[in-house]
PDB file of C-alpha atoms in Angstrom:
ATOM      1  CA  MET A   1     -12.097 -29.113 -10.818  1.00 44.00           C
ATOM      2  CA  LEU A   2      -9.878 -28.771  -7.739  1.00 49.00           C
ATOM      3  CA  PRO A   3      -9.357 -31.704  -5.357  1.00 51.00           C
ATOM      4  CA  PRO A   4     -11.446 -31.722  -2.166  1.00 49.00           C
ATOM      5  CA  PRO A   5      -9.789 -30.735   1.128  1.00 48.00           C
ATOM      6  CA  ARG A   6      -7.391 -33.404   2.300  1.00 52.00           C
ATOM      7  CA  PRO A   7      -6.598 -34.808   5.758  1.00 53.00           C
ATOM      8  CA  GLU A   8      -4.383 -32.784   8.068  1.00 59.00           C
ATOM      9  CA  VAL A   9      -1.701 -35.491   8.087  1.00 74.00           C
ATOM     10  CA  PHE A  10       0.163 -36.951   5.115  1.00 87.00           C
ATOM     11  CA  THR A  11       2.842 -39.616   5.101  1.00 89.00           C
ATOM     12  CA  ARG A  12       6.195 -38.734   3.592  1.00 89.00           C
ATOM     13  CA  ALA A  13       5.495 -41.148   0.740  1.00 92.00           C
ATOM     14  CA  GLU A  14       2.166 -39.468   0.015  1.00 92.00           C
ATOM     15  CA  LEU A  15       3.790 -36.050  -0.085  1.00 94.00           C
ATOM     16  CA  GLU A  16       6.586 -37.262  -2.358  1.00 94.00           C
ATOM     17  CA  GLY A  17       3.920 -38.335  -4.820  1.00 94.00           C
ATOM     18  CA  PHE A  18       3.110 -34.630  -5.349  1.00 96.00           C
ATOM     19  CA  ARG A  19       6.659 -33.653  -6.309  1.00 96.00           C
ATOM     20  CA  GLY A  20       6.538 -31.734  -9.597  1.00 96.00           C
ATOM     21  CA  ALA A  21       2.773 -31.122  -9.375  1.00 97.00           C
ATOM     22  CA  SER A  22       1.254 -27.660  -9.742  1.00 96.00           C
ATOM     23  CA  ILE A  23      -1.788 -25.886  -8.337  1.00 97.00           C
ATOM     24  CA  PRO A  24      -4.067 -23.252  -9.894  1.00 96.00           C
ATOM     25  CA  ASP A  25      -3.458 -19.597  -9.153  1.00 98.00           C
ATOM     26  CA  LEU A  26      -5.824 -18.296  -6.477  1.00 98.00           C
ATOM     27  CA  VAL A  27      -7.078 -15.224  -8.333  1.00 97.00           C
ATOM     28  CA  GLY A  28     -10.302 -13.668  -9.500  1.00 95.00           C
ATOM     29  CA  PRO A  29     -11.825 -10.421 -10.715  1.00 92.00           C
ATOM     30  CA  GLY A  30     -11.028  -7.337  -8.694  1.00 93.00           C
ATOM     31  CA  ILE A  31      -7.955  -8.513  -6.778  1.00 97.00           C
ATOM     32  CA  ARG A  32      -5.987  -5.572  -5.465  1.00 98.00           C
ATOM     33  CA  LEU A  33      -3.077  -7.318  -3.758  1.00 98.00           C
ATOM     34  CA  LEU A  34      -1.287 -10.273  -5.354  1.00 98.00           C
ATOM     35  CA  PHE A  35       1.057 -12.282  -3.154  1.00 98.00           C
ATOM     36  CA  VAL A  36       3.585 -14.288  -5.183  1.00 98.00           C
ATOM     37  CA  GLY A  37       5.220 -17.262  -3.487  1.00 97.00           C
ATOM     38  CA  ILE A  38       8.376 -18.962  -4.696  1.00 97.00           C
ATOM     39  CA  ASN A  39       6.814 -22.313  -5.643  1.00 97.00           C
ATOM     40  CA  PRO A  40       4.382 -24.810  -4.119  1.00 97.00           C
ATOM     41  CA  GLY A  41       5.608 -27.033  -1.337  1.00 95.00           C
ATOM     42  CA  LEU A  42       4.544 -30.665  -1.299  1.00 96.00           C
ATOM     43  CA  TRP A  43       1.789 -30.067   1.274  1.00 95.00           C
ATOM     44  CA  THR A  44       0.478 -27.191  -0.834  1.00 96.00           C
ATOM     45  CA  ALA A  45       0.417 -29.442  -3.878  1.00 96.00           C
ATOM     46  CA  ALA A  46      -1.344 -32.187  -1.912  1.00 95.00           C
ATOM     47  CA  THR A  47      -4.120 -29.856  -0.714  1.00 95.00           C
ATOM     48  CA  GLY A  48      -4.290 -27.634  -3.802  1.00 96.00           C
ATOM     49  CA  THR A  49      -4.010 -24.613  -1.492  1.00 97.00           C
ATOM     50  CA  PRO A  50      -1.188 -22.030  -1.355  1.00 97.00           C
ATOM     51  CA  PHE A  51       0.825 -21.783   1.867  1.00 96.00           C
ATOM     52  CA  ALA A  52      -1.133 -24.715   3.317  1.00 95.00           C
ATOM     53  CA  HIS A  53       1.559 -26.419   5.424  1.00 93.00           C
ATOM     54  CA  PRO A  54       0.446 -26.428   9.092  1.00 92.00           C
ATOM     55  CA  GLY A  55       3.696 -24.710  10.116  1.00 91.00           C
ATOM     56  CA  ASN A  56       3.320 -21.911   7.574  1.00 95.00           C
ATOM     57  CA  ARG A  57       2.525 -18.524   9.092  1.00 96.00           C
ATOM     58  CA  PHE A  58       1.043 -16.815   6.023  1.00 97.00           C
ATOM     59  CA  TYR A  59      -2.641 -16.909   6.982  1.00 97.00           C
ATOM     60  CA  PRO A  60      -2.033 -16.308  10.710  1.00 96.00           C
ATOM     61  CA  ALA A  61      -0.012 -13.215   9.723  1.00 97.00           C
ATOM     62  CA  LEU A  62      -2.780 -11.950   7.413  1.00 97.00           C
ATOM     63  CA  PHE A  63      -5.252 -12.359  10.265  1.00 96.00           C
ATOM     64  CA  GLU A  64      -2.921 -10.721  12.801  1.00 96.00           C
ATOM     65  CA  ALA A  65      -2.453  -7.785  10.424  1.00 96.00           C
ATOM     66  CA  GLY A  66      -6.212  -7.310  10.080  1.00 95.00           C
ATOM     67  CA  ILE A  67      -6.079  -8.073   6.356  1.00 95.00           C
ATOM     68  CA  LEU A  68      -8.420 -11.030   6.873  1.00 95.00           C
ATOM     69  CA  PRO A  69     -11.295 -10.903   9.390  1.00 93.00           C
ATOM     70  CA  ARG A  70     -10.824 -14.555  10.328  1.00 94.00           C
ATOM     71  CA  GLN A  71      -8.134 -17.189   9.989  1.00 94.00           C
ATOM     72  CA  PRO A  72      -9.086 -19.919   7.502  1.00 94.00           C
ATOM     73  CA  ASP A  73      -8.541 -23.621   8.199  1.00 91.00           C
ATOM     74  CA  PHE A  74      -5.752 -23.683   5.636  1.00 94.00           C
ATOM     75  CA  ALA A  75      -3.950 -26.921   6.554  1.00 92.00           C
ATOM     76  CA  ARG A  76      -6.883 -29.041   5.361  1.00 90.00           C
ATOM     77  CA  GLY A  77      -7.011 -27.131   2.084  1.00 94.00           C
ATOM     78  CA  PHE A  78      -9.494 -24.572   0.821  1.00 96.00           C
ATOM     79  CA  ASP A  79     -12.822 -25.609  -0.614  1.00 95.00           C
ATOM     80  CA  ASP A  80     -14.591 -23.543  -3.284  1.00 95.00           C
ATOM     81  CA  ALA A  81     -16.293 -21.352  -0.671  1.00 95.00           C
ATOM     82  CA  ASP A  82     -12.950 -20.597   1.008  1.00 96.00           C
ATOM     83  CA  ARG A  83     -11.409 -19.652  -2.324  1.00 96.00           C
ATOM     84  CA  ALA A  84     -14.306 -17.379  -3.226  1.00 96.00           C
ATOM     85  CA  TRP A  85     -14.199 -15.711   0.208  1.00 96.00           C
ATOM     86  CA  PHE A  86     -10.447 -15.131  -0.013  1.00 97.00           C
ATOM     87  CA  VAL A  87     -10.574 -13.607  -3.500  1.00 97.00           C
ATOM     88  CA  ALA A  88     -13.582 -11.479  -2.483  1.00 96.00           C
ATOM     89  CA  ALA A  89     -11.291  -9.925   0.140  1.00 96.00           C
ATOM     90  CA  GLY A  90      -9.301  -8.455  -2.766  1.00 97.00           C
ATOM     91  CA  ILE A  91      -6.328 -10.810  -2.422  1.00 98.00           C
ATOM     92  CA  GLY A  92      -4.791 -13.258  -4.878  1.00 98.00           C
ATOM     93  CA  ILE A  93      -1.918 -15.737  -4.713  1.00 98.00           C
ATOM     94  CA  SER A  94       0.401 -17.024  -7.448  1.00 98.00           C
ATOM     95  CA  ASN A  95       3.912 -18.497  -7.599  1.00 98.00           C
ATOM     96  CA  LEU A  96       7.078 -17.666  -9.499  1.00 98.00           C
ATOM     97  CA  VAL A  97       7.605 -21.345 -10.323  1.00 98.00           C
ATOM     98  CA  LYS A  98       4.692 -23.735 -10.748  1.00 97.00           C
ATOM     99  CA  ARG A  99       6.317 -27.096  -9.931  1.00 97.00           C
ATOM    100  CA  ALA A 100       6.180 -28.370  -6.367  1.00 97.00           C
ATOM    101  CA  THR A 101       9.345 -29.244  -4.464  1.00 97.00           C
ATOM    102  CA  ALA A 102      10.186 -30.088  -0.865  1.00 93.00           C
ATOM    103  CA  ARG A 103      12.386 -26.966  -0.604  1.00 91.00           C
ATOM    104  CA  ALA A 104      12.685 -23.786  -2.635  1.00 90.00           C
ATOM    105  CA  ASP A 105      16.445 -24.254  -3.001  1.00 91.00           C
ATOM    106  CA  GLU A 106      15.721 -27.156  -5.373  1.00 95.00           C
ATOM    107  CA  LEU A 107      14.805 -24.594  -8.043  1.00 96.00           C
ATOM    108  CA  SER A 108      17.287 -23.337 -10.614  1.00 97.00           C
ATOM    109  CA  PRO A 109      17.998 -19.635 -11.259  1.00 97.00           C
ATOM    110  CA  ASP A 110      16.694 -20.100 -14.809  1.00 98.00           C
ATOM    111  CA  GLU A 111      13.329 -21.320 -13.468  1.00 97.00           C
ATOM    112  CA  LEU A 112      13.019 -18.278 -11.237  1.00 98.00           C
ATOM    113  CA  CYS A 113      13.926 -15.872 -14.045  1.00 98.00           C
ATOM    114  CA  GLU A 114      11.429 -17.517 -16.396  1.00 98.00           C
ATOM    115  CA  GLY A 115       8.829 -17.202 -13.648  1.00 98.00           C
ATOM    116  CA  ALA A 116       9.413 -13.458 -13.377  1.00 98.00           C
ATOM    117  CA  VAL A 117       8.734 -13.064 -17.097  1.00 98.00           C
ATOM    118  CA  ARG A 118       5.518 -15.086 -16.863  1.00 98.00           C
ATOM    119  CA  LEU A 119       4.449 -13.143 -13.793  1.00 98.00           C
ATOM    120  CA  ALA A 120       4.690  -9.867 -15.694  1.00 97.00           C
ATOM    121  CA  ASP A 121       2.243 -11.245 -18.261  1.00 97.00           C
ATOM    122  CA  ASP A 122      -0.105 -12.453 -15.516  1.00 98.00           C
ATOM    123  CA  VAL A 123      -0.053  -9.077 -13.769  1.00 98.00           C
ATOM    124  CA  ALA A 124      -0.959  -7.388 -17.055  1.00 97.00           C
ATOM    125  CA  ARG A 125      -4.067  -9.636 -17.217  1.00 97.00           C
ATOM    126  CA  TRP A 126      -5.089  -9.521 -13.545  1.00 97.00           C
ATOM    127  CA  HIS A 127      -4.448  -5.800 -12.869  1.00 97.00           C
ATOM    128  CA  PRO A 128      -3.641  -5.878  -9.144  1.00 98.00           C
ATOM    129  CA  ARG A 129      -2.687  -2.561  -7.571  1.00 98.00           C
ATOM    130  CA  VAL A 130       0.181  -4.156  -5.652  1.00 98.00           C
ATOM    131  CA  VAL A 131       2.339  -7.252  -6.183  1.00 98.00           C
ATOM    132  CA  ALA A 132       4.177  -8.624  -3.136  1.00 98.00           C
ATOM    133  CA  ILE A 133       6.918 -11.178  -3.795  1.00 98.00           C
ATOM    134  CA  VAL A 134       7.226 -13.501  -0.797  1.00 97.00           C
ATOM    135  CA  GLY A 135      10.943 -14.111  -0.296  1.00 96.00           C
ATOM    136  CA  ILE A 136      13.874 -11.751  -0.805  1.00 96.00           C
ATOM    137  CA  THR A 137      16.381 -14.332  -2.088  1.00 95.00           C
ATOM    138  CA  ALA A 138      14.047 -15.576  -4.816  1.00 96.00           C
ATOM    139  CA  TYR A 139      13.233 -11.985  -5.782  1.00 98.00           C
ATOM    140  CA  ARG A 140      16.910 -11.051  -6.115  1.00 98.00           C
ATOM    141  CA  ILE A 141      17.529 -13.986  -8.437  1.00 98.00           C
ATOM    142  CA  ALA A 142      14.315 -13.844 -10.458  1.00 98.00           C
ATOM    143  CA  PHE A 143      14.430 -10.108 -11.102  1.00 98.00           C
ATOM    144  CA  GLY A 144      18.200  -9.675 -11.294  1.00 97.00           C
ATOM    145  CA  ARG A 145      18.335  -7.373  -8.249  1.00 97.00           C
ATOM    146  CA  PRO A 146      21.160  -8.839  -6.119  1.00 97.00           C
ATOM    147  CA  LYS A 147      21.205  -5.896  -3.684  1.00 97.00           C
ATOM    148  CA  ALA A 148      17.440  -5.567  -3.206  1.00 98.00           C
ATOM    149  CA  THR A 149      16.029  -5.348   0.301  1.00 97.00           C
ATOM    150  CA  THR A 150      12.533  -6.048   1.568  1.00 97.00           C
ATOM    151  CA  GLY A 151       9.819  -3.409   1.319  1.00 98.00           C
ATOM    152  CA  ARG A 152       8.565  -1.332  -1.591  1.00 98.00           C
ATOM    153  CA  GLN A 153      10.808  -1.558  -4.645  1.00 98.00           C
ATOM    154  CA  PRO A 154      11.808   1.438  -6.774  1.00 97.00           C
ATOM    155  CA  GLU A 155      10.557  -0.215  -9.965  1.00 96.00           C
ATOM    156  CA  ARG A 156       7.013  -1.304 -10.786  1.00 97.00           C
ATOM    157  CA  LEU A 157       5.755  -4.510 -12.361  1.00 98.00           C
ATOM    158  CA  GLY A 158       3.635  -3.223 -15.192  1.00 96.00           C
ATOM    159  CA  ASP A 159       1.101  -0.874 -13.605  1.00 96.00           C
ATOM    160  CA  ALA A 160       1.443  -2.436 -10.143  1.00 98.00           C
ATOM    161  CA  GLU A 161       3.513  -1.314  -7.185  1.00 98.00           C
ATOM    162  CA  LEU A 162       6.134  -3.961  -6.438  1.00 98.00           C
ATOM    163  CA  TRP A 163       6.966  -5.048  -2.891  1.00 98.00           C
ATOM    164  CA  VAL A 164       9.107  -7.786  -1.367  1.00 98.00           C
ATOM    165  CA  VAL A 165       8.022  -9.311   1.947  1.00 98.00           C
ATOM    166  CA  PRO A 166       9.507 -12.039   4.169  1.00 97.00           C
ATOM    167  CA  ASN A 167       8.828 -15.708   3.558  1.00 94.00           C
ATOM    168  CA  PRO A 168       6.288 -17.102   6.071  1.00 95.00           C
ATOM    169  CA  SER A 169       7.666 -20.645   5.964  1.00 86.00           C
ATOM    170  CA  GLY A 170       8.517 -22.200   9.294  1.00 73.00           C
ATOM    171  CA  LEU A 171      12.047 -22.602   7.892  1.00 71.00           C
ATOM    172  CA  ASN A 172      12.447 -18.810   8.141  1.00 74.00           C
ATOM    173  CA  ALA A 173      13.401 -18.507  11.794  1.00 71.00           C
ATOM    174  CA  HIS A 174      14.122 -14.767  11.573  1.00 83.00           C
ATOM    175  CA  ASP A 175      10.455 -13.741  11.555  1.00 92.00           C
ATOM    176  CA  THR A 176       7.479 -14.250  13.850  1.00 95.00           C
ATOM    177  CA  ILE A 177       3.771 -14.008  13.101  1.00 96.00           C
ATOM    178  CA  ALA A 178       3.866 -10.492  14.534  1.00 96.00           C
ATOM    179  CA  SER A 179       6.784  -9.341  12.376  1.00 96.00           C
ATOM    180  CA  LEU A 180       5.268 -10.969   9.289  1.00 97.00           C
ATOM    181  CA  ALA A 181       1.967  -9.222  10.026  1.00 97.00           C
ATOM    182  CA  ARG A 182       3.717  -5.854  10.145  1.00 97.00           C
ATOM    183  CA  ALA A 183       5.498  -6.577   6.861  1.00 97.00           C
ATOM    184  CA  TYR A 184       2.332  -7.756   5.085  1.00 98.00           C
ATOM    185  CA  ALA A 185       0.261  -4.824   6.369  1.00 97.00           C
ATOM    186  CA  GLU A 186       2.379  -2.346   4.395  1.00 97.00           C
ATOM    187  CA  PRO A 187       1.611  -3.599   0.858  1.00 98.00           C
ATOM    188  CA  ALA A 188      -1.976  -4.252   1.963  1.00 98.00           C
ATOM    189  CA  ARG A 189      -2.377  -0.597   2.913  1.00 97.00           C
ATOM    190  CA  ALA A 190      -0.806   0.423  -0.395  1.00 97.00           C
ATOM    191  CA  ALA A 191      -3.410  -1.732  -2.159  1.00 98.00           C
ATOM    192  CA  GLY A 192      -6.273  -0.171  -0.170  1.00 97.00           C
ATOM    193  CA  LEU A 193      -6.912  -3.217   2.032  1.00 96.00           C
ATOM    194  CA  PRO A 194      -8.608  -4.279   4.133  1.00 84.00           C
ATOM    195  CA  ASP A 195     -11.966  -3.017   2.968  1.00 64.00           C
ATOM    196  CA  SER A 196     -14.508  -4.333   5.438  1.00 42.00           C
ATOM    197  CA  ALA A 197     -17.353  -3.510   3.079  1.00 34.00           C
ATOM    198  CA  ARG A 198     -16.156  -6.211   0.713  1.00 40.00           C
ATOM    199  CA  MET A 199     -15.431  -8.932   3.290  1.00 40.00           C
ATOM    200  CA  ASP A 200     -18.038 -11.391   4.491  1.00 44.00           C
ATOM    201  CA  THR A 201     -17.104 -12.510   8.001  1.00 42.00           C
TER     202      THR A 201
END
C-alpha cells in the first residue's frame, strides 16, 4: 500500500528522513513509453510519486507536449486514481537507482551501472515500445557510452527503442518547459503516443 498524498511543504528534517528510501515503479499493463529517471529525490520519496518536487518540470512538459491531456497535481503526490490514469495513458516511470538522495551526484558509477542491468530485465518484463532515459550524464555512465548525445540512440534496450532526454529538474538551467516538451514529444511519437482514445480527461 502506497502512502497517501502528503502536504505541499516539508521541512528539511522531514525530507532528510526519506534519504535512502525507495518508491514503487509507476508501471502497468500496456505501457508504451517508459521514462527512466536517475533516482528518487527526497521529495519524491516523501510523496511516493516520481518527479514530484514542485520545481520539477516533468509533468508540465508532458502536458505542454500534448502527451497528457491535463497536468496532474504532482507536488502533493499521486493517489491511486492518479496512478491508474497515468498508466492508462500508456506511460510508465522507473529509476536507474532506487535509493533516494538529495542530489543525483551522490550516486556512485557502480550504482548506475548496476541499475542499467536491472533496467534491461525490467524492460524485458514490461515490454514498452520506447525507453527514454532522463539525463544524459547518468546515461553515459550507466551504459558505458561516454560520447552519447541526447535523442534516439543507435542501440536498443531489448526490443525497445532507446532514447535519452534532458533532465527536468529545476537544477538543469539549460532547458525550459518548452524545450523539454519538444524533447519528450519525440520518443512519445515513436511510442505511438498520445492516443486520445485511451486517455480519460
